[in-house]
CSV table of C-alpha atoms in Angstrom, one decimal:
chain,number,residue,atom,x,y,z
H,1,MET,CA,-0.1,0.0,-0.1
H,2,GLU,CA,2.7,2.2,1.0
H,3,ILE,CA,4.5,1.7,-2.6
H,4,ASP,CA,0.6,2.3,-4.5
H,5,SER,CA,0.5,5.7,-2.4
H,6,ALA,CA,4.2,6.7,-3.4
H,7,THR,CA,3.4,6.0,-7.1
H,8,HIS,CA,0.1,7.8,-6.7
H,9,VAL,CA,1.7,11.0,-5.3
H,10,SER,CA,4.4,10.9,-8.1
H,11,SER,CA,2.0,10.7,-11.0
H,12,ILE,CA,0.2,13.9,-9.4
H,13,GLU,CA,3.4,15.9,-9.2
H,14,THR,CA,4.4,14.9,-12.9
H,15,SER,CA,0.6,15.9,-14.1
H,16,ASN,CA,0.8,19.2,-12.2
H,17,ALA,CA,4.2,19.8,-13.8
H,18,HIS,CA,3.0,19.2,-17.4
H,19,THR,CA,0.0,21.3,-16.7
H,20,THR,CA,1.9,24.2,-16.1
H,21,ILE,CA,0.9,27.1,-18.4
H,22,ASP,CA,3.0,29.8,-19.5
H,23,ALA,CA,1.6,33.4,-19.7
H,24,SER,CA,3.6,34.4,-22.8
H,25,VAL,CA,2.3,31.4,-24.5
H,26,VAL,CA,-1.3,32.1,-23.7
H,27,GLN,CA,-0.8,35.6,-24.9
H,28,SER,CA,0.5,34.3,-28.3
H,29,ARG,CA,-2.3,32.1,-28.7
H,30,ILE,CA,-4.7,34.5,-28.2
H,31,LEU,CA,-3.5,36.8,-30.9
H,32,GLN,CA,-3.1,34.1,-33.4
H,33,SER,CA,-6.7,33.3,-32.8
H,34,ALA,CA,-7.7,36.7,-33.4
H,35,SER,CA,-5.9,37.0,-36.6
H,36,ILE,CA,-7.4,33.9,-37.8
H,37,ALA,CA,-10.9,35.0,-37.0
H,38,GLN,CA,-10.0,38.4,-39.0
H,39,GLN,CA,-8.9,36.5,-42.0
H,40,ALA,CA,-12.0,34.4,-42.0
H,41,LEU,CA,-14.1,37.5,-41.7
H,42,ALA,CA,-12.6,39.1,-44.6
H,43,GLU,CA,-12.6,35.9,-46.9
H,44,ASN,CA,-16.4,36.0,-46.1
H,45,ALA,CA,-16.5,39.5,-47.3
H,46,ASP,CA,-14.8,38.6,-50.5
H,47,ASP,CA,-17.1,35.8,-51.1
H,48,GLY,CA,-20.2,38.3,-50.5
H,49,MET,CA,-18.6,40.6,-53.0
H,50,ASP,CA,-18.2,37.9,-55.5
H,51,ASP,CA,-21.9,37.0,-55.4
H,52,VAL,CA,-22.9,40.9,-56.4
H,53,GLU,CA,-23.1,41.5,-60.3
H,54,MET,CA,-21.1,44.3,-61.4
H,55,PRO,CA,-22.8,47.0,-63.1
H,56,THR,CA,-22.1,47.4,-66.9
H,57,PHE,CA,-22.0,50.7,-68.8
H,58,GLY,CA,-22.7,51.4,-72.3
H,59,LYS,CA,-20.5,53.7,-74.7
H,60,LEU,CA,-21.3,57.1,-74.0
H,61,THR,CA,-22.7,59.2,-76.7
H,62,HIS,CA,-22.9,62.9,-76.8
H,63,HIS,CA,-26.1,64.5,-76.2
H,64,GLY,CA,-27.3,67.9,-77.1
H,65,LYS,CA,-25.3,70.1,-79.8
H,66,ARG,CA,-21.7,68.8,-81.0
H,67,LYS,CA,-19.0,71.4,-80.9
H,68,THR,CA,-17.6,71.6,-84.5
H,69,GLU,CA,-14.0,71.1,-84.8
H,70,TYR,CA,-11.6,72.1,-87.7
H,71,ARG,CA,-8.1,71.0,-89.1
H,72,ARG,CA,-6.0,72.3,-91.6
H,73,ILE,CA,-3.3,70.7,-93.6
H,74,ARG,CA,-0.9,72.9,-95.7
H,75,CYS,CA,0.0,71.3,-99.2
H,76,PRO,CA,3.6,71.7,-100.0
H,77,ALA,CA,4.2,72.9,-103.7
H,78,HIS,CA,5.9,69.7,-104.6
H,79,ARG,CA,2.6,67.7,-103.5
H,80,TYR,CA,0.1,69.7,-105.3
H,81,THR,CA,-0.1,67.6,-108.5
H,82,PRO,CA,0.0,64.2,-106.7
H,83,LEU,CA,-2.7,65.5,-104.6
H,84,ARG,CA,-4.9,66.3,-107.5
H,85,ASN,CA,-4.2,63.0,-109.0
H,86,ASP,CA,-5.1,60.9,-105.8
H,87,TRP,CA,-8.0,63.2,-104.4
H,88,GLU,CA,-10.5,60.4,-104.9
H,89,ALA,CA,-8.6,57.8,-103.3
H,90,ILE,CA,-7.7,60.4,-100.3
H,91,LEU,CA,-11.4,61.6,-100.1
H,92,THR,CA,-12.9,58.3,-99.8
H,93,PRO,CA,-11.7,57.0,-96.6
H,94,LEU,CA,-12.2,60.2,-95.0
H,95,VAL,CA,-15.7,60.6,-95.8
H,96,GLU,CA,-17.0,57.1,-95.9
H,97,TYR,CA,-15.1,55.9,-92.8
H,98,LEU,CA,-14.5,58.6,-90.6
H,99,LYS,CA,-17.6,60.6,-91.6
H,100,LEU,CA,-15.8,64.0,-92.1
H,101,GLN,CA,-16.2,66.8,-94.3
H,102,VAL,CA,-13.5,67.4,-96.6
H,103,ARG,CA,-12.3,70.3,-99.0
H,104,PHE,CA,-9.3,71.7,-100.7
H,105,ASN,CA,-9.0,75.3,-100.0
H,106,THR,CA,-7.4,76.6,-103.4
H,107,LYS,CA,-6.5,80.1,-101.8
H,108,THR,CA,-4.4,78.7,-98.9
H,109,ARG,CA,-3.4,75.7,-100.7
H,110,SER,CA,-4.6,73.5,-97.7
H,111,VAL,CA,-6.7,70.5,-97.2
H,112,GLU,CA,-9.8,71.4,-94.5
H,113,LEU,CA,-11.2,68.9,-92.4
H,114,LYS,CA,-14.5,69.4,-90.6
H,115,THR,CA,-16.6,67.3,-88.1
H,116,SER,CA,-20.4,66.9,-88.6
H,117,SER,CA,-23.3,65.6,-87.0
H,118,TYR,CA,-22.6,62.1,-88.7
H,119,THR,CA,-19.0,61.9,-87.1
H,120,LEU,CA,-19.7,59.2,-84.3
H,121,ASP,CA,-15.8,59.1,-82.7
H,122,ALA,CA,-14.2,62.1,-81.1
H,123,SER,CA,-10.9,60.7,-82.7
H,124,SER,CA,-11.8,60.6,-86.1
H,125,LEU,CA,-10.6,64.3,-86.9
H,126,GLN,CA,-7.3,63.8,-85.7
H,127,LYS,CA,-6.8,60.2,-87.4
H,128,GLY,CA,-7.7,62.0,-90.6
H,129,ALA,CA,-5.3,64.8,-90.2
H,130,ASP,CA,-2.5,62.3,-89.5
H,131,PHE,CA,-3.6,60.6,-92.5
H,132,VAL,CA,-3.3,63.4,-94.8
H,133,SER,CA,-0.3,64.9,-93.0
H,134,ALA,CA,1.4,61.5,-93.8
H,135,TYR,CA,0.3,62.0,-97.6
H,136,MET,CA,1.9,65.3,-97.6
H,137,LEU,CA,5.2,64.1,-96.5
H,138,GLY,CA,5.5,61.8,-99.5
H,139,PHE,CA,3.9,58.5,-98.4
H,140,GLU,CA,1.5,56.7,-101.0
H,141,VAL,CA,-2.4,56.4,-100.1
H,142,GLN,CA,-2.0,52.8,-99.5
H,143,ASP,CA,0.5,53.1,-96.7
H,144,ALA,CA,-0.9,56.3,-95.3
H,145,VAL,CA,-4.3,54.8,-94.9
H,146,ALA,CA,-3.0,52.3,-92.4
H,147,LEU,CA,-3.1,54.9,-89.9
H,148,LEU,CA,-6.4,54.8,-90.1
H,149,ARG,CA,-6.9,51.2,-89.5
H,150,LEU,CA,-4.3,50.5,-87.0
H,151,GLU,CA,-3.9,52.0,-83.8
H,152,ASP,CA,0.1,51.5,-82.9
H,153,LEU,CA,1.6,53.6,-86.1
H,154,PHE,CA,3.0,56.6,-86.2
H,155,VAL,CA,5.4,58.8,-88.3
H,156,GLU,CA,8.7,59.9,-87.4
H,157,SER,CA,10.9,62.0,-89.0
H,158,PHE,CA,14.7,63.5,-88.9
H,159,ASN,CA,17.0,65.5,-90.6
H,160,VAL,CA,20.4,64.0,-91.9
H,161,THR,CA,22.5,66.8,-90.4
H,162,ASP,CA,21.0,65.8,-86.8
H,163,VAL,CA,23.0,62.6,-87.0
H,164,LYS,CA,26.2,64.0,-88.3
H,165,MET,CA,27.1,67.5,-89.3
H,166,LEU,CA,27.9,67.3,-93.1
H,167,ARG,CA,27.8,69.8,-95.7
H,168,GLY,CA,28.2,69.8,-99.7
H,169,ASP,CA,29.5,66.6,-101.2
H,170,HIS,CA,29.8,64.7,-97.9
H,171,LEU,CA,25.8,65.5,-97.5
H,172,GLY,CA,24.9,64.1,-100.9
H,173,ARG,CA,26.9,61.2,-100.4
H,174,ALA,CA,25.3,60.5,-97.1
H,175,VAL,CA,21.7,60.8,-98.9
H,176,GLY,CA,22.9,58.6,-101.6
H,177,ARG,CA,24.0,55.8,-99.2
H,178,ILE,CA,20.4,56.1,-97.7
H,179,ALA,CA,18.8,55.5,-101.1
H,180,GLY,CA,21.3,53.2,-102.8
H,181,GLN,CA,21.4,52.2,-106.4
H,182,ASP,CA,18.0,52.4,-107.6
H,183,GLY,CA,16.5,52.5,-104.1
H,184,LYS,CA,18.0,49.2,-103.3
H,185,THR,CA,19.3,50.0,-99.8
H,186,ARG,CA,16.0,51.7,-98.9
H,187,PHE,CA,13.7,48.8,-100.1
H,188,ALA,CA,15.8,46.5,-98.3
H,189,ILE,CA,15.5,48.4,-95.1
H,190,GLU,CA,11.6,48.8,-95.5
H,191,ASN,CA,11.1,44.9,-96.2
H,192,ALA,CA,13.4,43.9,-93.3
H,193,THR,CA,11.7,46.2,-90.6
H,194,ARG,CA,8.2,46.4,-92.2
H,195,THR,CA,8.0,50.2,-92.6
H,196,ARG,CA,7.7,52.9,-94.9
H,197,ILE,CA,10.8,55.3,-95.7
H,198,VAL,CA,10.5,58.6,-97.5
H,199,VAL,CA,13.9,60.6,-98.2
H,200,ALA,CA,13.0,64.1,-99.2
H,201,ASP,CA,16.1,66.0,-99.6
H,202,THR,CA,17.9,66.0,-96.3
H,203,ARG,CA,14.8,64.9,-94.3
H,204,VAL,CA,14.1,61.4,-93.6
H,205,HIS,CA,10.5,60.2,-92.8
H,206,MET,CA,9.5,56.7,-91.3
H,207,LEU,CA,6.1,55.1,-91.1
H,208,GLY,CA,5.5,52.2,-89.0
H,209,SER,CA,5.1,50.6,-85.4
H,210,TYR,CA,7.5,51.9,-82.7
H,211,ALA,CA,9.9,48.9,-82.5
H,212,ASN,CA,10.3,48.8,-86.3
H,213,VAL,CA,10.9,52.4,-86.8
H,214,ARG,CA,13.6,52.2,-84.2
H,215,ILE,CA,15.2,49.4,-86.1
H,216,ALA,CA,14.8,51.0,-89.2
H,217,ARG,CA,16.3,54.2,-87.6
H,218,ASN,CA,19.3,52.6,-86.5
H,219,ALA,CA,20.0,51.3,-89.7
H,220,LEU,CA,19.6,54.7,-91.4
H,221,CYS,CA,22.0,56.4,-88.8
H,222,ALA,CA,24.7,53.7,-89.4
H,223,LEU,CA,24.5,54.5,-93.3
H,224,ILE,CA,24.9,58.3,-92.6
H,225,LEU,CA,27.6,57.8,-90.6
H,226,GLY,CA,29.6,55.9,-93.0
H,227,ALA,CA,28.9,52.1,-92.3
H,228,PRO,CA,29.2,50.0,-95.9
H,229,PRO,CA,26.0,48.8,-97.2
H,230,GLY,CA,26.8,45.5,-97.0
H,231,LYS,CA,27.0,45.4,-93.4
H,232,VAL,CA,23.9,47.0,-93.2
H,233,TYR,CA,22.3,44.4,-95.2
H,234,ASN,CA,23.8,41.6,-93.0
H,235,ASN,CA,22.1,43.3,-90.1
H,236,MET,CA,18.7,43.7,-91.8
H,237,ARG,CA,19.0,40.0,-92.9
H,238,ASN,CA,19.3,39.2,-89.3
H,239,VAL,CA,16.7,41.2,-88.1
H,240,ALA,CA,14.4,40.1,-90.6
H,241,LYS,CA,15.1,36.4,-89.5
H,242,ARG,CA,14.4,37.1,-86.1
H,243,MET,CA,11.0,39.1,-86.9
H,244,ASN,CA,10.0,36.0,-89.0
H,245,GLU,CA,10.6,33.6,-86.2
H,246,ARG,CA,8.5,36.0,-83.8
H,247,PHE,CA,5.8,36.2,-85.8
């Protein structure tokens, strides 16, 4: 009996030792349970928001009297005859697609664009002005009309003397290196970078997306600085290969 009582006392002492609770542990448990409860409430709130249907808003339309806007694009002397020959091709997308009113002012020799009550998109006037401006810079109608259909196209221009200060025959040779024999160099750059390039005296205009125009500009700058055309051809061949692999 004495042995049984001794074992009973020792078991009570060990149980009391195990049931001793630390205050810091209790505090951490309470904080942890509180954070779990807050997280559960947040999840329930998110679930409730998922059940709510989000409102859908239709396209805004202008109510009342619309303000008439104008754009005027000057026609250079060397583009007057081509404009007269291509007037029908220029007029068709502006009137039928953008719903603009167009006329050519013979006194100021400029193309005037005006919005009308049939013009639906507010950006149509600016698109039409960009299209006409690109044609005035020397681009073909088929190339300039891409500005109306695609959103990521733009026109960039720079002067040959901006890259390197050249005068006299040196400037003429730099322009000749850009064009190449029978325009071969310019066509190679256009086909490789999917851009359109116009060389007007000492000014160069490029039409295309941002990445393609950047590649074409680097090639043209290399030609102006004196790089041999063969090296530029090799670079353009590599660029065309990479672009074909990408697309």
